[in-house]
mmCIF file of C-alpha atoms and ligand atoms in Angstrom:
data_model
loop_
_atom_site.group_PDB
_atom_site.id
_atom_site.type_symbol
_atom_site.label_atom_id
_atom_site.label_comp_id
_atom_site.label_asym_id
_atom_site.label_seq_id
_atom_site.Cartn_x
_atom_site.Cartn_y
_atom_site.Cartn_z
ATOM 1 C CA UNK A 1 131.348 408.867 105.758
ATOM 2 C CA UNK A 2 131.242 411.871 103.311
ATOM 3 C CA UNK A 3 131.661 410.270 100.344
ATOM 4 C CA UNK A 4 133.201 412.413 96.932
ATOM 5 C CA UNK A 5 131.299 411.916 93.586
ATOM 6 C CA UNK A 6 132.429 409.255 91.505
ATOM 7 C CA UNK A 7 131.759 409.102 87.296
ATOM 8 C CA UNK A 8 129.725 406.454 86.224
ATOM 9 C CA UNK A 9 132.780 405.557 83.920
ATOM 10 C CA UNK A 10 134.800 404.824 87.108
ATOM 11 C CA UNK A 11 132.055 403.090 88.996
ATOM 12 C CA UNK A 12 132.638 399.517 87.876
ATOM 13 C CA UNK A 13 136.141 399.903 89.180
ATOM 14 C CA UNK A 14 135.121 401.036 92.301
ATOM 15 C CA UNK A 15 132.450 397.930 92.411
ATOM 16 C CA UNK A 16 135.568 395.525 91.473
ATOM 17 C CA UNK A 17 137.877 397.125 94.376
ATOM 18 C CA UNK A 18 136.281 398.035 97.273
ATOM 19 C CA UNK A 19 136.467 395.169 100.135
ATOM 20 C CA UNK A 20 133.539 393.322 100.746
ATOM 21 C CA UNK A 21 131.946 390.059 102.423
ATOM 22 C CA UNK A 22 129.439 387.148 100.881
ATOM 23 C CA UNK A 23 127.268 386.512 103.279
ATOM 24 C CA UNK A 24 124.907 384.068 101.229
ATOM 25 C CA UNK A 25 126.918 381.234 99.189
ATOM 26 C CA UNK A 26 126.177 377.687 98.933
ATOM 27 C CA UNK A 27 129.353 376.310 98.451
ATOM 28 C CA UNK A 28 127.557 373.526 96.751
ATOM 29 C CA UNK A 29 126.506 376.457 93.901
ATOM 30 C CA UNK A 30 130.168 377.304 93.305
ATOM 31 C CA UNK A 31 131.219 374.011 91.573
ATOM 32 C CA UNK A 32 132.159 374.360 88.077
ATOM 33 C CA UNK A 33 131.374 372.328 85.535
ATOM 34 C CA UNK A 34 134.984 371.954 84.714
ATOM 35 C CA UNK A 35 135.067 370.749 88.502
ATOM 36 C CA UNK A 36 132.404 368.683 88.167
ATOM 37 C CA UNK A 37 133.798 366.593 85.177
ATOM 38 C CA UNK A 38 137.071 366.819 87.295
ATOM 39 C CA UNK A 39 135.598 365.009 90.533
ATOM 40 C CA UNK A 40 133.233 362.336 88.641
ATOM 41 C CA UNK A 41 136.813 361.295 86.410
ATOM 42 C CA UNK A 42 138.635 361.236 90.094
ATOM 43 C CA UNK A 43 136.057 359.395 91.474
ATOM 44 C CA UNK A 44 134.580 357.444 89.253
ATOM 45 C CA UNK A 45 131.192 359.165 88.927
ATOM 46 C CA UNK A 46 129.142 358.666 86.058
ATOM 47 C CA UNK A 47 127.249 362.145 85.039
ATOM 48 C CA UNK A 48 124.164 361.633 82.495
ATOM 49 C CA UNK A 49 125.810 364.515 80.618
ATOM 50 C CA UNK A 50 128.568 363.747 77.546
ATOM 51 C CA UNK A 51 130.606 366.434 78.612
ATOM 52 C CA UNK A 52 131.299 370.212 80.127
ATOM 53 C CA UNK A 53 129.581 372.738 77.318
ATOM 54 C CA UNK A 54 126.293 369.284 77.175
ATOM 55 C CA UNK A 55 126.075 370.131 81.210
ATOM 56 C CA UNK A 56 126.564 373.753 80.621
ATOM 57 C CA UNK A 57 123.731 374.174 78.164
ATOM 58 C CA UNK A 58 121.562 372.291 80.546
ATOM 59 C CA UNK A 59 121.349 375.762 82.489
ATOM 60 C CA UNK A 60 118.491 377.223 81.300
ATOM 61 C CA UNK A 61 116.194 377.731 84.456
ATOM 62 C CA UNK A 62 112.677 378.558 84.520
ATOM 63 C CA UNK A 63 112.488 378.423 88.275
ATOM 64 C CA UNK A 64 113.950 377.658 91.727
ATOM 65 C CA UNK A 65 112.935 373.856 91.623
ATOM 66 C CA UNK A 66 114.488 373.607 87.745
ATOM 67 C CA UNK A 67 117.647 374.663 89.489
ATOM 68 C CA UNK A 68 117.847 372.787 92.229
ATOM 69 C CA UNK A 69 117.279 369.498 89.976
ATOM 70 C CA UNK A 70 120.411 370.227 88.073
ATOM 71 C CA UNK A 71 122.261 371.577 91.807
ATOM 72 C CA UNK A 72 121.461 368.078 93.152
ATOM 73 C CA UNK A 73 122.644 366.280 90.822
ATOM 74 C CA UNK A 74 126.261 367.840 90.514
ATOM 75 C CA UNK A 75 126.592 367.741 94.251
ATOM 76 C CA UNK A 76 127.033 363.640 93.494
ATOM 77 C CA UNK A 77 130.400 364.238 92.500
ATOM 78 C CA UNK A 78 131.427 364.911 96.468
ATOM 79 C CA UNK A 79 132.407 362.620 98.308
ATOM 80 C CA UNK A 80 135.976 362.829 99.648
ATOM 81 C CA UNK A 81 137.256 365.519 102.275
ATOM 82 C CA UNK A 82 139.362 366.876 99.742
ATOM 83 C CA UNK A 83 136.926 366.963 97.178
ATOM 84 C CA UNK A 84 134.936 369.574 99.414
ATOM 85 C CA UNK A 85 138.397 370.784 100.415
ATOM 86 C CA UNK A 86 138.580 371.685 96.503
ATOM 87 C CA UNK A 87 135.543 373.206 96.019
ATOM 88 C CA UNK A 88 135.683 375.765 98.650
ATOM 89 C CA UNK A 89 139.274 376.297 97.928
ATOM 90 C CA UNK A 90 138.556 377.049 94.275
ATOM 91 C CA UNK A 91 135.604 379.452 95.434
ATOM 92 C CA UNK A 92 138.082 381.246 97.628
ATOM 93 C CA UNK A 93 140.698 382.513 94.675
ATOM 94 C CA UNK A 94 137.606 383.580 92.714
ATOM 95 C CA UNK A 95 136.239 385.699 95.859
ATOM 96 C CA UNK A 96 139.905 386.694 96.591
ATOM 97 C CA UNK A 97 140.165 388.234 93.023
ATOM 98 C CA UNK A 98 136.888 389.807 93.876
ATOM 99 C CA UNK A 99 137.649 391.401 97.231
ATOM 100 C CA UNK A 100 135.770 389.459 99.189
ATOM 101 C CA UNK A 101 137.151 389.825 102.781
ATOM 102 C CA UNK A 102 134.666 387.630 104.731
ATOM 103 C CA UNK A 103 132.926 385.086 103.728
ATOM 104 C CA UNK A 104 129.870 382.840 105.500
ATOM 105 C CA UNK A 105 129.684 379.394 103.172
ATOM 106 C CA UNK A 106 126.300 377.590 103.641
ATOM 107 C CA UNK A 107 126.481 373.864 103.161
ATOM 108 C CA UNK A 108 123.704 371.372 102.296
ATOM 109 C CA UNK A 109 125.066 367.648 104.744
ATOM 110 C CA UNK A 110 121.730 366.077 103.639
ATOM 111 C CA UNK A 111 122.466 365.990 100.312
ATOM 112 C CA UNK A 112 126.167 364.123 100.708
ATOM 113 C CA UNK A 113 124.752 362.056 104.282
ATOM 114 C CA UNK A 114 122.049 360.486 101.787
ATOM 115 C CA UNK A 115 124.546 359.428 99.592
ATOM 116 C CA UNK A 116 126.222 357.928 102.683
ATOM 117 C CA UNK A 117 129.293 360.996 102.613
ATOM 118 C CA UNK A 118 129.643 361.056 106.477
ATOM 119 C CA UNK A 119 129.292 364.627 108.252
ATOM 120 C CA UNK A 120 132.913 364.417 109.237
ATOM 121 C CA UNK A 121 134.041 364.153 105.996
ATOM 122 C CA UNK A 122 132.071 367.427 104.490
ATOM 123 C CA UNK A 123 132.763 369.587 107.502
ATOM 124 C CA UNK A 124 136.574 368.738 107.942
ATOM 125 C CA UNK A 125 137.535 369.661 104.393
ATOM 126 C CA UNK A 126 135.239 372.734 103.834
ATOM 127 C CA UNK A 127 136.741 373.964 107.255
ATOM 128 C CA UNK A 128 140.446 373.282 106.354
ATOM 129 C CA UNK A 129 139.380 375.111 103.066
ATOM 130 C CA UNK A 130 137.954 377.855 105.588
ATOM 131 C CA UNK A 131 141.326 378.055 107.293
ATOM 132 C CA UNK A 132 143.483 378.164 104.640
ATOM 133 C CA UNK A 133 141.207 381.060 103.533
ATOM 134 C CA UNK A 134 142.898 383.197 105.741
ATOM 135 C CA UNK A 135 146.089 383.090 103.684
ATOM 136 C CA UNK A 136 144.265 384.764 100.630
ATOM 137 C CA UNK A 137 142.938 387.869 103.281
ATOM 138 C CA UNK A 138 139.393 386.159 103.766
ATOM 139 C CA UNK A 139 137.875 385.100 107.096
ATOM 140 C CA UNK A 140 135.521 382.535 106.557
ATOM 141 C CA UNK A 141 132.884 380.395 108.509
ATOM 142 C CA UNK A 142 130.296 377.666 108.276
ATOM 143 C CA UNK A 143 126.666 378.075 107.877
ATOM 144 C CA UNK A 144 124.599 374.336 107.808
ATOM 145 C CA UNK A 145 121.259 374.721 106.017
ATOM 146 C CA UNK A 146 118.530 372.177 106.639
ATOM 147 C CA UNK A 147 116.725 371.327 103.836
ATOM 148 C CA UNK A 148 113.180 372.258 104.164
ATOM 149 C CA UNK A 149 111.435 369.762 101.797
ATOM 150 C CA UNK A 150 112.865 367.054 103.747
ATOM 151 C CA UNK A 151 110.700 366.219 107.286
ATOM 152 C CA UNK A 152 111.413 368.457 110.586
ATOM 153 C CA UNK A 153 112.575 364.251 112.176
ATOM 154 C CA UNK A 154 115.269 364.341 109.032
ATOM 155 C CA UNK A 155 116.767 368.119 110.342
ATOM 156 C CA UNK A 156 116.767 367.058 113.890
ATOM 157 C CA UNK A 157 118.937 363.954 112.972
ATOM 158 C CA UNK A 158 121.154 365.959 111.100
ATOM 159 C CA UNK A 159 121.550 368.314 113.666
ATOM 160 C CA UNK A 160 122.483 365.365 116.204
ATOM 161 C CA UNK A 161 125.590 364.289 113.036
ATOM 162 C CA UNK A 162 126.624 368.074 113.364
ATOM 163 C CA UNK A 163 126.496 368.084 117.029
ATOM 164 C CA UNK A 164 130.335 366.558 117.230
ATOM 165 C CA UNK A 165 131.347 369.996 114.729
ATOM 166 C CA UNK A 166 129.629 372.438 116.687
ATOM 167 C CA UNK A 167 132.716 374.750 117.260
ATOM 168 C CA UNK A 168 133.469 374.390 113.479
ATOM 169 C CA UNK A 169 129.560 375.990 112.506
ATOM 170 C CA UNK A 170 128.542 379.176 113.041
ATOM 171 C CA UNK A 171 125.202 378.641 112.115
ATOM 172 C CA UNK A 172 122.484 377.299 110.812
ATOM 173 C CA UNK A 173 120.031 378.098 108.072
ATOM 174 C CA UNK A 174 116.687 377.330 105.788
ATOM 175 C CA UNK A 175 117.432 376.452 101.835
ATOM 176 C CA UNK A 176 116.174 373.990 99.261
ATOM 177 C CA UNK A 177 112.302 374.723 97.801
ATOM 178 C CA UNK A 178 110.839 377.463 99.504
ATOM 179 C CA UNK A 179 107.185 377.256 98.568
ATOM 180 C CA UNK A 180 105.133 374.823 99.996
ATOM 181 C CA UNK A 181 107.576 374.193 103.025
ATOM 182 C CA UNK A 182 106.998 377.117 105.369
ATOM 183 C CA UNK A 183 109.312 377.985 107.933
ATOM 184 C CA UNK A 184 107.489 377.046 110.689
ATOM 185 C CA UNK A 185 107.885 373.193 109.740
ATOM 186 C CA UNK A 186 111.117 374.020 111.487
ATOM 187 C CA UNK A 187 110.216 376.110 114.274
ATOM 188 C CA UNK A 188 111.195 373.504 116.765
ATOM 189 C CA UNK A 189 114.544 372.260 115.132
ATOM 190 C CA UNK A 190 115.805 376.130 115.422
ATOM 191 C CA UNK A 191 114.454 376.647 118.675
ATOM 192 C CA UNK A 192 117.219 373.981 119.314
ATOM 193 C CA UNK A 193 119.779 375.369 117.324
ATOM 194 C CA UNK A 194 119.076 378.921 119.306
ATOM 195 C CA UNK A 195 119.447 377.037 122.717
ATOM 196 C CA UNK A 196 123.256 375.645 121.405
ATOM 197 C CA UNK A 197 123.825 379.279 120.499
ATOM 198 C CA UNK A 198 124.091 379.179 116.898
ATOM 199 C CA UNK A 199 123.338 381.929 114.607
ATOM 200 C CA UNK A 200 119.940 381.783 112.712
ATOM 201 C CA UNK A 201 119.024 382.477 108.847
ATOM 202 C CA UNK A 202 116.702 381.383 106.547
ATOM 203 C CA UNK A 203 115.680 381.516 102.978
ATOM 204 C CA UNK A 204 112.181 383.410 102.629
ATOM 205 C CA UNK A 205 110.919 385.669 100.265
ATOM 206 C CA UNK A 206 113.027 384.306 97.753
ATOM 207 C CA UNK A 207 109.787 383.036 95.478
ATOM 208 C CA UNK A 208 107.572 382.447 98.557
ATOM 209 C CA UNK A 209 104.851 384.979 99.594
ATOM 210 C CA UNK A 210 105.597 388.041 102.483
ATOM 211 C CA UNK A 211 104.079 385.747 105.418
ATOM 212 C CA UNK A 212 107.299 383.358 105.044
ATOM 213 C CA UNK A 213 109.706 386.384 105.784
ATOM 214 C CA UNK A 214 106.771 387.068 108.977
ATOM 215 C CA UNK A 215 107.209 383.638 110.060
ATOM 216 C CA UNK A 216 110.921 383.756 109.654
ATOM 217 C CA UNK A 217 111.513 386.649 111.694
ATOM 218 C CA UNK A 218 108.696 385.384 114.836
ATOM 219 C CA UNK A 219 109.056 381.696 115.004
ATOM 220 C CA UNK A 220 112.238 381.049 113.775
ATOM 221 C CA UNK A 221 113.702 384.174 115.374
ATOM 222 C CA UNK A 222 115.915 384.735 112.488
ATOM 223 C CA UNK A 223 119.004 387.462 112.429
ATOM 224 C CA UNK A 224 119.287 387.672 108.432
ATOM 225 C CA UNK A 225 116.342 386.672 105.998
ATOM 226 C CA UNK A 226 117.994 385.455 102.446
ATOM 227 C CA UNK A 227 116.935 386.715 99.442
ATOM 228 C CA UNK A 228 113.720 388.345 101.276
ATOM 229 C CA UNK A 229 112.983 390.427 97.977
ATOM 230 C CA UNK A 230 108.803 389.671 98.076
ATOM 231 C CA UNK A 231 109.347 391.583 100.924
ATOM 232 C CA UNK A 232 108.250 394.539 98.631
ATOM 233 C CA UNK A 233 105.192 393.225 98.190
ATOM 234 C CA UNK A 234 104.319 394.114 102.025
ATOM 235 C CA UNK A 235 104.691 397.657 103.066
ATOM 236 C CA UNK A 236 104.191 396.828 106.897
ATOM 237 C CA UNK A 237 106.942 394.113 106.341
ATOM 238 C CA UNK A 238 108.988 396.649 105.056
ATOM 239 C CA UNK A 239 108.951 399.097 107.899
ATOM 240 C CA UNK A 240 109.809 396.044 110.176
ATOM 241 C CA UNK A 241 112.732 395.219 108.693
ATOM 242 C CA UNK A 242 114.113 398.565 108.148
ATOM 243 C CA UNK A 243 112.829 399.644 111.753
ATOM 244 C CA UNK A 244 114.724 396.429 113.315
ATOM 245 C CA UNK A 245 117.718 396.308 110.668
ATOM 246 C CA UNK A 246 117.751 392.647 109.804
ATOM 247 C CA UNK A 247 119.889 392.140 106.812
ATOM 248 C CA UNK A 248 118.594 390.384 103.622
ATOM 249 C CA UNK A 249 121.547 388.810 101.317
ATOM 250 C CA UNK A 250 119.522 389.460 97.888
ATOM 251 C CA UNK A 251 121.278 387.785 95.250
ATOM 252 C CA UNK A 252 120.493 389.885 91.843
ATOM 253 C CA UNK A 253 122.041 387.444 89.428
ATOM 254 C CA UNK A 254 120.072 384.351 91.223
ATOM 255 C CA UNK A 255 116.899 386.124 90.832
ATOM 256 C CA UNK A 256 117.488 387.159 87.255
ATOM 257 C CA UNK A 257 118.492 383.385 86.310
ATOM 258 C CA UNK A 258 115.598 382.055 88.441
ATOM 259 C CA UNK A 259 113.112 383.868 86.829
ATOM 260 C CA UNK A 260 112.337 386.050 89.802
ATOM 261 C CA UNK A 261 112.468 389.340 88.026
ATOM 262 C CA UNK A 262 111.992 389.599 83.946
ATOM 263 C CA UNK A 263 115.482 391.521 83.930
ATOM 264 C CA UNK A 264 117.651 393.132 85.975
ATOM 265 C CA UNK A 265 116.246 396.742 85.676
ATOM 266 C CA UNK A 266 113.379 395.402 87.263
ATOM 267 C CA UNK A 267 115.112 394.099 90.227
ATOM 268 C CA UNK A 268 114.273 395.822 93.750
ATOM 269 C CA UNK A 269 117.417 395.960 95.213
ATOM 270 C CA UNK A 270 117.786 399.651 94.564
ATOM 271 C CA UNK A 271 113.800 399.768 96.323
ATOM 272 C CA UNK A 272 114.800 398.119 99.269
ATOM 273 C CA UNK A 273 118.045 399.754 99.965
ATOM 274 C CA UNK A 274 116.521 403.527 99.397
ATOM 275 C CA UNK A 275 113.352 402.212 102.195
ATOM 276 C CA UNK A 276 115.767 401.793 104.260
ATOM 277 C CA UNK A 277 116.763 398.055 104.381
ATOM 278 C CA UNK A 278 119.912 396.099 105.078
ATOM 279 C CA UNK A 279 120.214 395.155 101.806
ATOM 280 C CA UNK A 280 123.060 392.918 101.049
ATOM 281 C CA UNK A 281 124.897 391.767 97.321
ATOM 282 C CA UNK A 282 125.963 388.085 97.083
ATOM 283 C CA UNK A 283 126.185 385.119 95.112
ATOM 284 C CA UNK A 284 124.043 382.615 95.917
ATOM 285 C CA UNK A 285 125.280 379.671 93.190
ATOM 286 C CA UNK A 286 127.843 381.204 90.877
ATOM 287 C CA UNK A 287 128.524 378.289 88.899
ATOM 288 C CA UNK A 288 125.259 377.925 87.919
ATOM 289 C CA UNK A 289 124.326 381.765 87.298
ATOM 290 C CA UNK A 290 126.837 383.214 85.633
ATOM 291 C CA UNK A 291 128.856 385.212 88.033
ATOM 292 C CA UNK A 292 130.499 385.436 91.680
ATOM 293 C CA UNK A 293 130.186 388.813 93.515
ATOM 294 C CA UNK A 294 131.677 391.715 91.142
ATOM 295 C CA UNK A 295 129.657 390.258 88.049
ATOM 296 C CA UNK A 296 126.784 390.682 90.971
ATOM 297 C CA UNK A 297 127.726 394.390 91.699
ATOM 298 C CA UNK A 298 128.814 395.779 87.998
ATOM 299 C CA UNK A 299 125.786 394.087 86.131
ATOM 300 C CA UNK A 300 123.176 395.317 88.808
ATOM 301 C CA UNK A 301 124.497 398.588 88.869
ATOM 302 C CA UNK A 302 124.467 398.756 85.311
ATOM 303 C CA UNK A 303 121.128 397.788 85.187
ATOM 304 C CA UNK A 304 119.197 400.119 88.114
ATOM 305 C CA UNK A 305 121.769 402.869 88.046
ATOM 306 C CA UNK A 306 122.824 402.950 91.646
ATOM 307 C CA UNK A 307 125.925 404.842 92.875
ATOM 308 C CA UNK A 308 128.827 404.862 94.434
ATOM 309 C CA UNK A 309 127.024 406.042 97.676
ATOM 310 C CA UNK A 310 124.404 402.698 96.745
ATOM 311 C CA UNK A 311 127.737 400.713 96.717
ATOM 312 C CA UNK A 312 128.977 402.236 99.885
ATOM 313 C CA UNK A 313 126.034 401.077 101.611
ATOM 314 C CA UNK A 314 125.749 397.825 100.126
ATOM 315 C CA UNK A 315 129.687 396.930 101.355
ATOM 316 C CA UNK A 316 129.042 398.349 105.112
ATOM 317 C CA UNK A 317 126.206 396.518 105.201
ATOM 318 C CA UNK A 318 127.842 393.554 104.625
ATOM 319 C CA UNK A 319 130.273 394.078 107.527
ATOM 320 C CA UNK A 320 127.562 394.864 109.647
ATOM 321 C CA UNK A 321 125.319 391.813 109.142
ATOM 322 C CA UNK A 322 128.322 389.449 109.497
ATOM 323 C CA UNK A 323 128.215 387.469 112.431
ATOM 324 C CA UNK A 324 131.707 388.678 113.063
ATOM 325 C CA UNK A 325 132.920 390.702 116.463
ATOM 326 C CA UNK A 326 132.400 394.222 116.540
ATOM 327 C CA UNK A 327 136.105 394.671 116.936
ATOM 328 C CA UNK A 328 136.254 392.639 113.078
ATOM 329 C CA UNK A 329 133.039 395.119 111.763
ATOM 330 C CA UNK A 330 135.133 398.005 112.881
ATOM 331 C CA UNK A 331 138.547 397.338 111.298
ATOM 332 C CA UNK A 332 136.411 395.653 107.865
ATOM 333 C CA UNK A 333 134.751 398.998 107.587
ATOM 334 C CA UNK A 334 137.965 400.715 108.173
ATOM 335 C CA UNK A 335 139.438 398.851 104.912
ATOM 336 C CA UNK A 336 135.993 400.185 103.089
ATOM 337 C CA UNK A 337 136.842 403.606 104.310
ATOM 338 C CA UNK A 338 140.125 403.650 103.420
ATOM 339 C CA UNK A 339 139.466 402.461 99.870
ATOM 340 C CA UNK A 340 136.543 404.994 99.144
ATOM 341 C CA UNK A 341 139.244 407.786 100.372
ATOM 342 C CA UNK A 342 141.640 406.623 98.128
ATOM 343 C CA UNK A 343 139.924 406.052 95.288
ATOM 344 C CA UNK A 344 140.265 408.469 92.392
HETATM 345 N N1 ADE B 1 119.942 376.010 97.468
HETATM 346 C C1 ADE B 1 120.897 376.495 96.670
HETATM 347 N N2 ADE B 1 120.519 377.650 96.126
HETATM 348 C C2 ADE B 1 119.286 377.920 96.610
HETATM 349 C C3 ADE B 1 118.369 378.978 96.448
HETATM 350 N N3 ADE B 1 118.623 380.022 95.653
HETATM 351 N N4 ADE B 1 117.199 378.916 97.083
HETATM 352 C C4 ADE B 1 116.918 377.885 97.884
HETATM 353 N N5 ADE B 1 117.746 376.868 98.082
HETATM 354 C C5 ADE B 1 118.923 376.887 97.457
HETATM 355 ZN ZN1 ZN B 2 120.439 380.686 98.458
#
């Protein structure tokens, strides 16, 4: 589309209203510590933290794995259907307010099923939380990540739990520590997932080297790669996934918190999206890096100086990558249209 200039001054605004979708969320990453202290009262949790700002200011990250210590450990607060019920549904207002039109929610089941939380109870109430979604102008689906430091026998198993929910998951994907558990530890439990006809992602590139996005894309026969952002690091990588348009969620504000890049001017996001790249904008754990999707688009922008053509680009290709209908791309990019028209 033929898009009109836009002043910096007004480009936050623009950032804030133009529709969008979150395709790489663990809903997990969107609990609150207010929530948190919430669920362990209701359920009589104990937390090794005194109290919200204590847990708060335990949120100083020096990498993934310091992260997903802390992630872990707030995730023991779930263990009712309508605690995940709660959860999603308080990520939903936040990524109403932020125009988020369509959202895919990845979910961790190993972490509540070893805690003896049954599937049933975590898919039921994140996909009544996904229905009731629709209310607030967001379609919404189910992504189930395997965790890949546990053993390929542990994903299989969980796969046979989710087997009864299969019409309630879209997908599947790849999350948890990236290096040191290569994707092809899971070649075989995807290979599966591909014969049920579920939708395949996975986490590489996120700290782990080039060949992990290579093994990704060939022997787990990916569609999206999330994060993907040592991707740069590999120009005939590059030309791959521009050539065959596979989408990478890159999640700025993760990176920055993560210790991935030094600051945000550094990030490559506005690299990978001028080589050509599907380059996505999305969340990854809000509650634990200081912001859900606008924070995500306004500080980046502010930091790399992209435009409103950059922003453009970055909503489309969220509708594209979706593993929505075309008939749902068409009328999502529509409402992107309509708002860039309109906006002045
Ligand atoms: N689980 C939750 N957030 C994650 C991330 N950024 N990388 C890998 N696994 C995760
Ligand atoms: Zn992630």
């Amino acid at each position: 589309m033929n898009l009109k200039p836009v002043a910096s001054d007004r480009l936050p605004e623009l950032l804030r209203l133009m529709p969008k979708a979150e395709l790489h969320i663990h809903i997990e990453g969107s609990l609150e510590p207010e929530l948190i202290f919430a669920l362990a009262k209701r359920n009589g949790v104990a937390l090794p933290y005194a109290n919200v700002e204590a847990l708060r200011s335990a949120y100083a990250f020096t990498n993934l794995q310091s992260f997903l210590d802390i992630y872990y450990a707030g995730a023991s607060v779930l263990l009712t259907e309508q605690d995940f019920y709660d959860m999603a549904r308080a990520y939903f207002l936040k990524a109403a307010a932020d125009h988020v039109v369509h959202a895919e929610l990845f979910f961790d089941p190993q972490t509540h099923t070893a805690r003896g939380v049954g599937m049933e109870t975590v898919v039921k109430g994140l996909h009544r939380a996904c229905v009731d979604a629709q209310e607030l102008g967001i379609s919404a689906a189910l992504i189930m990540c395997f965790l890949r430091h546990l053993s390929e026998e542990e994903a299989f198993e969980t796969l046979e739990q989710a087997l009864p929910y299969r019409d309630l998951i879209i997908g599947v994907g790849l999350d948890s520590g990236e290096v040191g558990n290569p994707p092809e530890k899971f070649a075989r439990v995807f290979a599966r997932c591909r014969e049920l006809g579920l939708h395949l992602v996975a986490h590489a590139g996120e700290e782990g080297p080039p060949e992990y996005i290579w093994t990704a894309l060939d022997l787990l026969k990916v569609e999206r790669i999330d994060h993907g952002v040592q991707a740069a690091k590999d120009s005939a990588l590059m030309q791959r996934l521009a050539k065959d348009r596979v989408a990478l969620t890159v999640c700025p504000l993760s990176n920055l918190k993560l210790c991935v890049f030094p600051d945000l001017a550094q990030h490559n996001l506005r690299q990978l999206l001028d080589a050509g790249l599907a380059a996505t904008v999305n969340s990854d754990d809000p509650a634990y890096f200081g912001g859900y999707m606008n924070d995500n688009f306004t500080q980046t922008f502010a930091a790399t100086g992209m435009d409103a053509q950059h922003a453009y680009t970055l909503a489309r290709n969220s509708f594209e990558a979706g593993f929505t209908s075309e008939a749902e791309k068409r009328s999502q990019i529509e409402g992107l249209d309509a708002c860039f028209e309109s906006f002045r």
